[in-house]
Amino acid sequence: MEVQAFISIAPWTMIFQIINLLILMVAFKKLLFKPVCAILEKRKAEIEGHYQQAEEAERSARTLQKTYEERMAGAREEADRVIRTATESANAMSAGIVDDARAQAEQIRRRAETEIELERRKAFDEVKGELSGIALDIAQQVIEREVDPKDHEAFIDDFIKNVGEAS
Amino acid sequence: MDIDVTGARILISKPEWGGFMLTETVVVTWCVMAVLIGVCFVLTRNLQVHPQTKRQVIAEQLVGAIQNLVRTTMGERFLSTWYVPFIGALFALSAGCSLSSMVGAYAPTSDLSTVLGWALLVFVLITFNKLRSNGPLGYLKSYTEPIPIMTPFNIIGEIATPVSMAFRHFGNIASGSVITALIYGGLSALSGMVLGLLPGALGDALSHIPIFAAGIPAVLSLYFDLFSSFLQAFIFCMLTMVYVSDAAGGAE
């Protein structure tokens, strides 16, 4: 078999080797760099997406927190207002009840006084009637004659009045 | 015993086709390319956004390493160009061709034609980049700088770039194989000579077995084949990157 010299330049070999290198370059680009770079890009995009998602989640959480805080403050105010209103109305109601009770008590007292007065007058009248009868009897016995109540009405009344004042 | 130091075997020779010949160099290069393309194919099979295989991690590391090398040596602007796969291919092919001697094949990089072809390609890239960054007139003018009398030296310097690159690579790999062959032959001869001193049939039989040739060449091969292969590939790539990025001028 023919053999080249140790140091030799073969144009065809050079052309072949240049083409070989270029072919390998294209093969590396298509088979190694392109797919790996595509995957790396995809990973980068995914990581960026994750970051964006995290940022968005944080933002929405913050908004939510703010809303809650506002709502909580509002609720507290509302509760205060409700309590105040309730207290006021309760106070008003209790005052009304007390007033009512006082008025009723007053009314009852007044009615009782009236009744007492009536009773007293009735009893007085009764006693007066009886007393006039008794006075008549005594007088009849004293003077031993009929005393006409009509004739001596003024006299009897006077007597009773004296008795009443004395008693 | 004879030690032949020759070039590649010529497998097909057709002088009538403009001196066409297919040598061992090219065939071994094809085999190396087939292996490299096969490795690429296996490494990038079934890639996932979340890597689950060692293959993918290796592929990503390789790509990252080459991109990093190009970025640090040539700059950011060459990162998305064909230079990245070119440097990757140059390194892999150079190292692979040199390493092919470890499996007993002829190393294509110990053929001057191989590395000279690559160096010429680099020369074309350098010239193309110079023309693009300076313009045709600026490129021609750059030969007359700093003074017109320097023009011949500038031309020699320009040509010396690819030639020196080619000879450096060729010389290192080829001399490594020559030294390995010489040591192997020398140790075999020594073995035959020393063991031939043994008396009788024993010495006669042992002297034909090159016992001394076992071991020592393997250690030397570690340097000349393994270390030197990667080193020369790296140097060739570094020089290519430096020359090309230099030719392309400052950062745009």
Coordinates of C-alpha atoms in Angstrom, one line a residue:
Chain A
M1 CA 0.0 0.0 0.0
E2 CA 1.2 3.5 -0.8
V3 CA 2.2 5.6 2.0
Q4 CA 2.5 9.4 2.2
A5 CA 5.7 11.1 3.3
F6 CA 5.9 11.9 7.0
I7 CA 5.7 15.6 6.2
S8 CA 3.5 16.1 3.2
I9 CA 0.8 18.4 2.0
A10 CA -2.1 16.8 0.2
P11 CA -4.6 19.4 -1.2
W12 CA -7.4 16.9 -1.3
T13 CA -6.8 15.9 2.3
M14 CA -6.9 19.6 3.3
I15 CA -10.1 20.1 1.4
F16 CA -11.6 17.0 3.0
Q17 CA -10.5 18.2 6.5
I18 CA -11.9 21.7 6.1
I19 CA -15.2 20.3 4.9
N20 CA -15.2 17.8 7.8
L21 CA -14.6 20.5 10.3
L22 CA -17.5 22.6 8.8
I23 CA -19.8 19.5 8.8
L24 CA -19.0 18.9 12.4
M25 CA -19.6 22.5 13.2
V26 CA -23.1 22.3 11.6
A27 CA -23.7 19.0 13.4
F28 CA -22.7 20.5 16.8
K29 CA -24.9 23.5 16.1
K30 CA -27.9 21.4 15.2
L31 CA -27.5 18.5 17.5
L32 CA -25.9 20.0 20.6
F33 CA -26.1 23.8 20.9
K34 CA -29.5 24.4 19.4
P35 CA -31.4 21.9 21.6
V36 CA -29.5 22.6 24.7
C37 CA -29.8 26.4 24.3
A38 CA -33.5 26.0 23.6
I39 CA -33.9 24.0 26.8
L40 CA -31.9 26.6 28.8
E41 CA -34.0 29.4 27.3
K42 CA -37.1 27.5 28.3
R43 CA -35.8 27.0 31.8
K44 CA -34.9 30.7 32.0
A45 CA -38.4 31.7 30.8
E46 CA -39.9 29.3 33.3
I47 CA -37.9 30.7 36.2
E48 CA -38.8 34.2 35.1
G49 CA -42.4 33.1 35.0
H50 CA -42.1 31.8 38.5
Y51 CA -40.6 35.0 39.7
Q52 CA -43.4 37.0 38.1
Q53 CA -46.0 34.7 39.6
A54 CA -44.4 35.1 43.0
E55 CA -44.4 38.9 42.6
E56 CA -48.0 38.9 41.6
A57 CA -49.0 36.6 44.5
E58 CA -47.2 39.0 46.9
R59 CA -48.9 42.0 45.4
S60 CA -52.3 40.4 45.6
A61 CA -51.6 39.2 49.2
R62 CA -50.7 42.8 50.1
T63 CA -53.8 44.2 48.5
L64 CA -55.9 41.6 50.3
Q65 CA -54.3 42.4 53.6
K66 CA -55.0 46.1 53.1
T67 CA -58.6 45.4 52.3
Y68 CA -58.9 43.2 55.4
E69 CA -57.4 45.9 57.5
E70 CA -59.7 48.5 56.1
R71 CA -62.6 46.2 56.6
M72 CA -61.5 45.4 60.1
A73 CA -61.2 49.1 61.0
G74 CA -64.7 49.7 59.5
A75 CA -66.1 46.8 61.5
R76 CA -64.7 48.2 64.7
E77 CA -66.2 51.6 64.0
E78 CA -69.5 50.0 63.2
A79 CA -69.4 48.0 66.4
D80 CA -68.6 51.1 68.4
R81 CA -71.5 52.9 66.7
V82 CA -73.9 50.1 67.3
I83 CA -72.9 49.9 71.0
R84 CA -73.2 53.6 71.4
T85 CA -76.7 53.7 69.7
A86 CA -77.8 50.8 71.8
T87 CA -76.6 52.4 75.0
E88 CA -78.4 55.6 74.1
S89 CA -81.6 54.0 73.2
A90 CA -81.4 51.8 76.4
N91 CA -80.8 54.9 78.4
A92 CA -83.7 56.7 76.8
M93 CA -85.9 53.7 77.3
S94 CA -85.0 53.3 81.0
A95 CA -85.7 57.0 81.6
G96 CA -89.1 56.6 79.9
I97 CA -89.9 53.5 82.0
V98 CA -88.9 55.3 85.2
D99 CA -91.0 58.4 84.2
D100 CA -93.9 56.2 83.4
A101 CA -93.6 54.3 86.7
R102 CA -93.4 57.6 88.6
A103 CA -96.4 58.9 86.8
Q104 CA -98.4 55.8 87.5
A105 CA -97.3 55.8 91.1
E106 CA -98.4 59.4 91.4
Q107 CA -101.8 58.5 89.8
I108 CA -102.3 55.6 92.2
R109 CA -101.4 57.8 95.1
R110 CA -103.8 60.5 94.0
R111 CA -106.6 58.0 93.5
A112 CA -105.9 56.5 96.9
E113 CA -106.1 59.9 98.5
T114 CA -109.4 60.6 96.8
E115 CA -110.8 57.3 97.9
I116 CA -109.6 58.0 101.4
E117 CA -111.2 61.4 101.4
L118 CA -114.4 59.9 100.1
E119 CA -114.4 57.1 102.7
R120 CA -113.6 59.7 105.4
R121 CA -116.5 61.8 104.2
K122 CA -118.8 58.9 104.1
A123 CA -117.8 57.7 107.5
F124 CA -118.2 61.3 108.7
D125 CA -121.7 61.5 107.2
E126 CA -122.7 58.1 108.7
V127 CA -121.4 59.2 112.1
K128 CA -123.1 62.5 111.7
G129 CA -126.5 60.7 110.9
E130 CA -126.1 58.4 113.9
L131 CA -125.0 61.2 116.1
S132 CA -128.0 63.3 115.1
G133 CA -130.2 60.4 115.9
I134 CA -128.5 59.9 119.3
A135 CA -128.6 63.6 120.0
L136 CA -132.3 63.6 119.2
D137 CA -133.0 60.7 121.5
I138 CA -131.0 62.3 124.3
A139 CA -132.6 65.6 123.7
Q140 CA -136.1 64.0 123.7
Q141 CA -135.3 62.3 126.9
V142 CA -133.9 65.5 128.4
I143 CA -136.8 67.7 127.4
E144 CA -139.2 64.8 127.3
R145 CA -140.9 65.8 124.2
E146 CA -140.9 65.2 120.6
V147 CA -138.2 67.1 118.8
D148 CA -139.0 67.7 115.2
P149 CA -135.7 67.2 113.3
K150 CA -136.9 69.8 110.8
D151 CA -137.5 72.4 113.3
H152 CA -134.2 71.9 115.1
E153 CA -132.0 71.1 112.2
A154 CA -129.8 74.1 112.7
F155 CA -129.4 73.4 116.4
I156 CA -128.4 69.8 115.7
D157 CA -126.0 70.7 113.1
D158 CA -124.3 73.1 115.4
F159 CA -124.1 70.4 118.0
I160 CA -122.5 68.0 115.7
K161 CA -120.1 70.5 114.5
N162 CA -119.1 71.1 118.1
V163 CA -118.7 67.3 118.6
G164 CA -116.7 67.0 115.5
E165 CA -114.4 69.8 116.5
A166 CA -114.1 68.3 120.0
S167 CA -113.3 64.9 118.8
Chain B
M1 CA 14.8 -3.9 13.5
D2 CA 13.4 -1.1 11.4
I3 CA 11.3 1.8 12.5
D4 CA 9.3 3.5 9.7
V5 CA 8.3 7.0 10.2
T6 CA 5.8 7.7 7.5
G7 CA 2.7 9.6 6.9
A8 CA -0.8 8.3 6.3
R9 CA -1.6 5.4 4.1
I10 CA -3.2 6.2 0.8
L11 CA -6.4 4.1 0.4
I12 CA -7.6 5.4 -2.9
S13 CA -5.5 7.3 -5.4
K14 CA -6.8 8.7 -8.6
P15 CA -4.1 11.0 -10.1
E16 CA -6.3 11.5 -13.1
W17 CA -8.9 13.3 -11.0
G18 CA -6.7 16.3 -10.2
G19 CA -4.4 14.2 -7.9
F20 CA -7.4 13.0 -5.9
M21 CA -6.5 10.6 -3.1
L22 CA -8.3 9.4 0.0
T23 CA -6.0 8.8 2.8
E24 CA -6.2 7.1 6.2
T25 CA -6.3 10.6 7.7
V26 CA -9.7 11.4 6.2
V27 CA -11.2 8.0 7.0
V28 CA -10.1 8.2 10.6
T29 CA -11.4 11.7 10.8
W30 CA -14.8 10.4 9.6
C31 CA -14.8 7.8 12.3
V32 CA -14.0 10.4 14.9
M33 CA -16.8 12.6 13.5
A34 CA -19.2 9.7 13.6
V35 CA -18.3 9.1 17.3
L36 CA -18.6 12.8 18.2
I37 CA -22.0 13.2 16.4
G38 CA -23.2 10.0 18.0
V39 CA -22.2 11.4 21.4
C40 CA -24.0 14.7 20.6
F41 CA -27.1 12.7 19.5
V42 CA -27.1 10.6 22.7
L43 CA -26.5 13.6 25.0
T44 CA -29.3 15.7 23.6
R45 CA -31.9 12.9 23.4
N46 CA -35.0 13.6 25.4
L47 CA -34.1 16.9 26.9
Q48 CA -36.2 18.2 29.8
V49 CA -36.7 21.6 31.2
H50 CA -36.1 20.0 34.6
P51 CA -33.1 17.8 33.9
Q52 CA -33.5 14.2 35.1
T53 CA -30.6 12.5 33.5
K54 CA -26.8 12.8 33.9
R55 CA -26.7 12.9 30.1
Q56 CA -28.5 16.2 30.0
V57 CA -26.4 17.7 32.8
I58 CA -23.2 16.7 30.9
A59 CA -24.6 18.2 27.7
E60 CA -25.5 21.5 29.4
Q61 CA -22.1 21.6 31.1
L62 CA -20.4 21.1 27.8
V63 CA -22.4 23.8 26.1
G64 CA -21.9 26.1 29.0
A65 CA -18.1 25.4 29.1
I66 CA -17.7 26.2 25.4
Q67 CA -19.9 29.3 25.6
N68 CA -18.0 30.4 28.6
L69 CA -14.7 29.9 26.8
V70 CA -15.9 31.9 23.8
R71 CA -17.3 34.6 26.1
T72 CA -14.2 35.1 28.1
T73 CA -11.8 35.0 25.2
M74 CA -13.8 36.6 22.3
G75 CA -16.4 38.6 24.2
E76 CA -20.1 38.7 24.5
R77 CA -20.8 39.7 20.9
F78 CA -19.6 36.3 19.5
L79 CA -21.8 34.3 21.8
S80 CA -24.8 34.0 19.5
T81 CA -22.8 33.4 16.3
W82 CA -21.5 30.3 14.6
Y83 CA -18.2 30.8 16.3
V84 CA -19.4 28.9 19.4
P85 CA -20.2 25.7 17.6
F86 CA -17.1 26.3 15.4
I87 CA -14.8 26.4 18.4
G88 CA -16.6 23.5 19.9
A89 CA -16.2 21.5 16.7
L90 CA -12.6 22.5 16.3
F91 CA -11.7 21.5 19.9
A92 CA -13.6 18.2 19.7
L93 CA -12.2 17.2 16.3
S94 CA -8.7 18.2 17.1
A95 CA -8.7 16.4 20.5
G96 CA -10.6 13.4 19.0
C97 CA -8.2 13.0 16.1
S98 CA -5.2 13.2 18.3
L99 CA -6.7 10.7 20.8
S100 CA -7.5 8.3 18.0
S101 CA -3.9 7.2 18.3
M102 CA -4.8 5.7 21.7
V103 CA -6.9 3.1 20.0
G104 CA -4.2 2.3 17.5
A105 CA -5.5 4.3 14.6
Y106 CA -3.5 6.8 12.7
A107 CA -3.9 10.2 14.3
P108 CA -5.2 12.6 11.6
T109 CA -3.6 15.5 13.4
S110 CA -0.2 14.0 12.8
D111 CA -0.9 14.7 9.1
L112 CA 0.2 18.2 8.2
S113 CA -2.6 18.5 5.6
T114 CA -5.2 18.2 8.3
V115 CA -4.0 21.0 10.6
L116 CA -2.9 23.2 7.7
G117 CA -6.4 22.9 6.3
W118 CA -7.9 24.0 9.6
A119 CA -5.3 26.8 9.9
L120 CA -6.2 28.0 6.4
L121 CA -9.9 28.1 7.5
V122 CA -8.9 30.2 10.5
F123 CA -6.9 32.4 8.2
V124 CA -9.9 33.0 6.1
L125 CA -11.9 33.8 9.2
I126 CA -9.3 36.3 10.4
T127 CA -9.1 38.0 7.0
F128 CA -12.8 38.1 6.7
N129 CA -13.1 39.8 10.1
K130 CA -10.4 42.2 9.3
L131 CA -12.0 43.1 6.0
R132 CA -15.4 43.6 7.7
S133 CA -14.1 45.7 10.6
N134 CA -11.7 47.9 8.5
G135 CA -13.2 47.8 5.1
P136 CA -11.1 46.6 2.0
L137 CA -9.1 49.7 1.9
G138 CA -8.4 49.9 5.6
Y139 CA -7.4 46.2 5.4
L140 CA -4.9 46.9 2.7
K141 CA -3.7 50.0 4.4
S142 CA -3.1 48.0 7.6
Y143 CA -0.2 46.3 5.8
T144 CA 1.7 49.6 5.4
E145 CA 1.6 50.4 9.0
P146 CA 3.4 51.7 11.0
I147 CA 5.6 52.6 8.0
P148 CA 5.3 51.5 4.3
I149 CA 8.6 49.7 4.4
M150 CA 7.2 47.2 6.8
T151 CA 4.8 45.9 4.2
P152 CA 6.8 42.7 3.3
F153 CA 7.2 41.9 7.0
N154 CA 3.5 42.5 7.6
I155 CA 2.6 40.1 4.8
I156 CA 5.0 37.5 6.1
G157 CA 3.5 37.9 9.5
E158 CA 0.0 37.5 8.2
I159 CA 1.0 34.3 6.5
A160 CA 3.0 33.1 9.4
T161 CA -0.1 33.0 11.6
P162 CA -1.8 30.0 10.0
V163 CA 1.5 28.3 9.2
S164 CA 2.8 28.5 12.8
M165 CA -0.6 27.3 14.1
A166 CA -0.5 24.3 11.8
F167 CA 3.1 23.4 12.4
R168 CA 2.7 23.8 16.1
H169 CA -0.2 21.4 16.2
F170 CA 1.3 19.0 13.7
G171 CA 4.7 19.0 15.3
N172 CA 3.5 18.2 18.7
I173 CA 1.2 15.4 17.8
A174 CA 3.5 13.9 15.1
S175 CA 6.6 14.1 17.2
G176 CA 4.7 12.5 20.0
S177 CA 3.9 9.5 17.9
V178 CA 7.5 9.4 16.5
I179 CA 8.9 9.4 20.0
T180 CA 6.5 6.8 21.2
A181 CA 7.5 4.6 18.2
L182 CA 11.1 5.2 18.8
I183 CA 10.9 4.3 22.5
Y184 CA 8.8 1.3 21.7
G185 CA 11.3 0.1 19.1
G186 CA 14.3 1.0 21.3
L187 CA 12.8 -0.9 24.3
S188 CA 12.0 -3.9 22.1
A189 CA 15.6 -4.0 20.8
L190 CA 17.0 -3.6 24.3
S191 CA 14.8 -6.4 25.5
G192 CA 15.9 -8.7 22.8
M193 CA 19.5 -7.9 23.4
V194 CA 19.5 -8.3 27.1
L195 CA 17.4 -11.4 27.2
G196 CA 19.5 -12.9 24.3
L197 CA 22.4 -13.0 26.8
L198 CA 20.5 -15.7 28.7
P199 CA 22.0 -19.1 27.9
G200 CA 20.4 -21.8 25.8
A201 CA 16.9 -22.1 24.3
L202 CA 15.4 -20.0 27.1
G203 CA 17.3 -16.9 26.1
D204 CA 16.6 -17.6 22.4
A205 CA 12.9 -17.7 23.1
L206 CA 12.6 -14.8 25.5
S207 CA 14.7 -12.5 23.2
H208 CA 11.9 -12.6 20.7
I209 CA 9.4 -11.2 23.3
P210 CA 9.8 -7.4 23.8
I211 CA 9.2 -7.6 27.6
F212 CA 10.7 -4.2 28.2
A213 CA 8.3 -2.6 25.8
A214 CA 5.5 -3.2 28.3
G215 CA 4.7 -0.5 30.8
I216 CA 7.1 2.4 30.0
P217 CA 5.5 3.4 26.7
A218 CA 2.1 3.4 28.3
V219 CA 3.3 6.1 30.8
L220 CA 4.8 8.2 28.0
S221 CA 1.6 7.7 26.0
L222 CA -0.3 9.3 28.9
Y223 CA 1.6 12.5 28.2
F224 CA 2.1 12.4 24.4
D225 CA -1.4 11.1 23.6
L226 CA -3.8 12.1 26.3
F227 CA -2.3 15.3 27.7
S228 CA -0.8 16.6 24.5
S229 CA -4.0 15.9 22.6
F230 CA -6.1 18.1 24.8
L231 CA -3.4 20.7 25.2
Q232 CA -2.8 21.2 21.5
A233 CA -6.6 21.3 20.8
F234 CA -6.9 23.9 23.5
I235 CA -4.0 26.0 22.1
F236 CA -5.3 25.8 18.6
C237 CA -8.8 26.9 19.7
M238 CA -7.4 29.7 21.9
L239 CA -5.2 31.0 19.1
T240 CA -8.2 30.9 16.8
M241 CA -10.4 32.8 19.2
V242 CA -7.7 35.4 20.0
Y243 CA -6.8 36.0 16.3
V244 CA -10.4 36.2 15.2
S245 CA -11.6 38.5 18.0
D246 CA -8.6 40.6 17.5
A247 CA -9.3 40.9 13.8
A248 CA -12.9 41.8 14.5
G249 CA -11.6 44.9 16.3
G250 CA -12.8 46.4 19.6
A251 CA -16.2 45.9 21.0
E252 CA -18.9 47.3 18.8

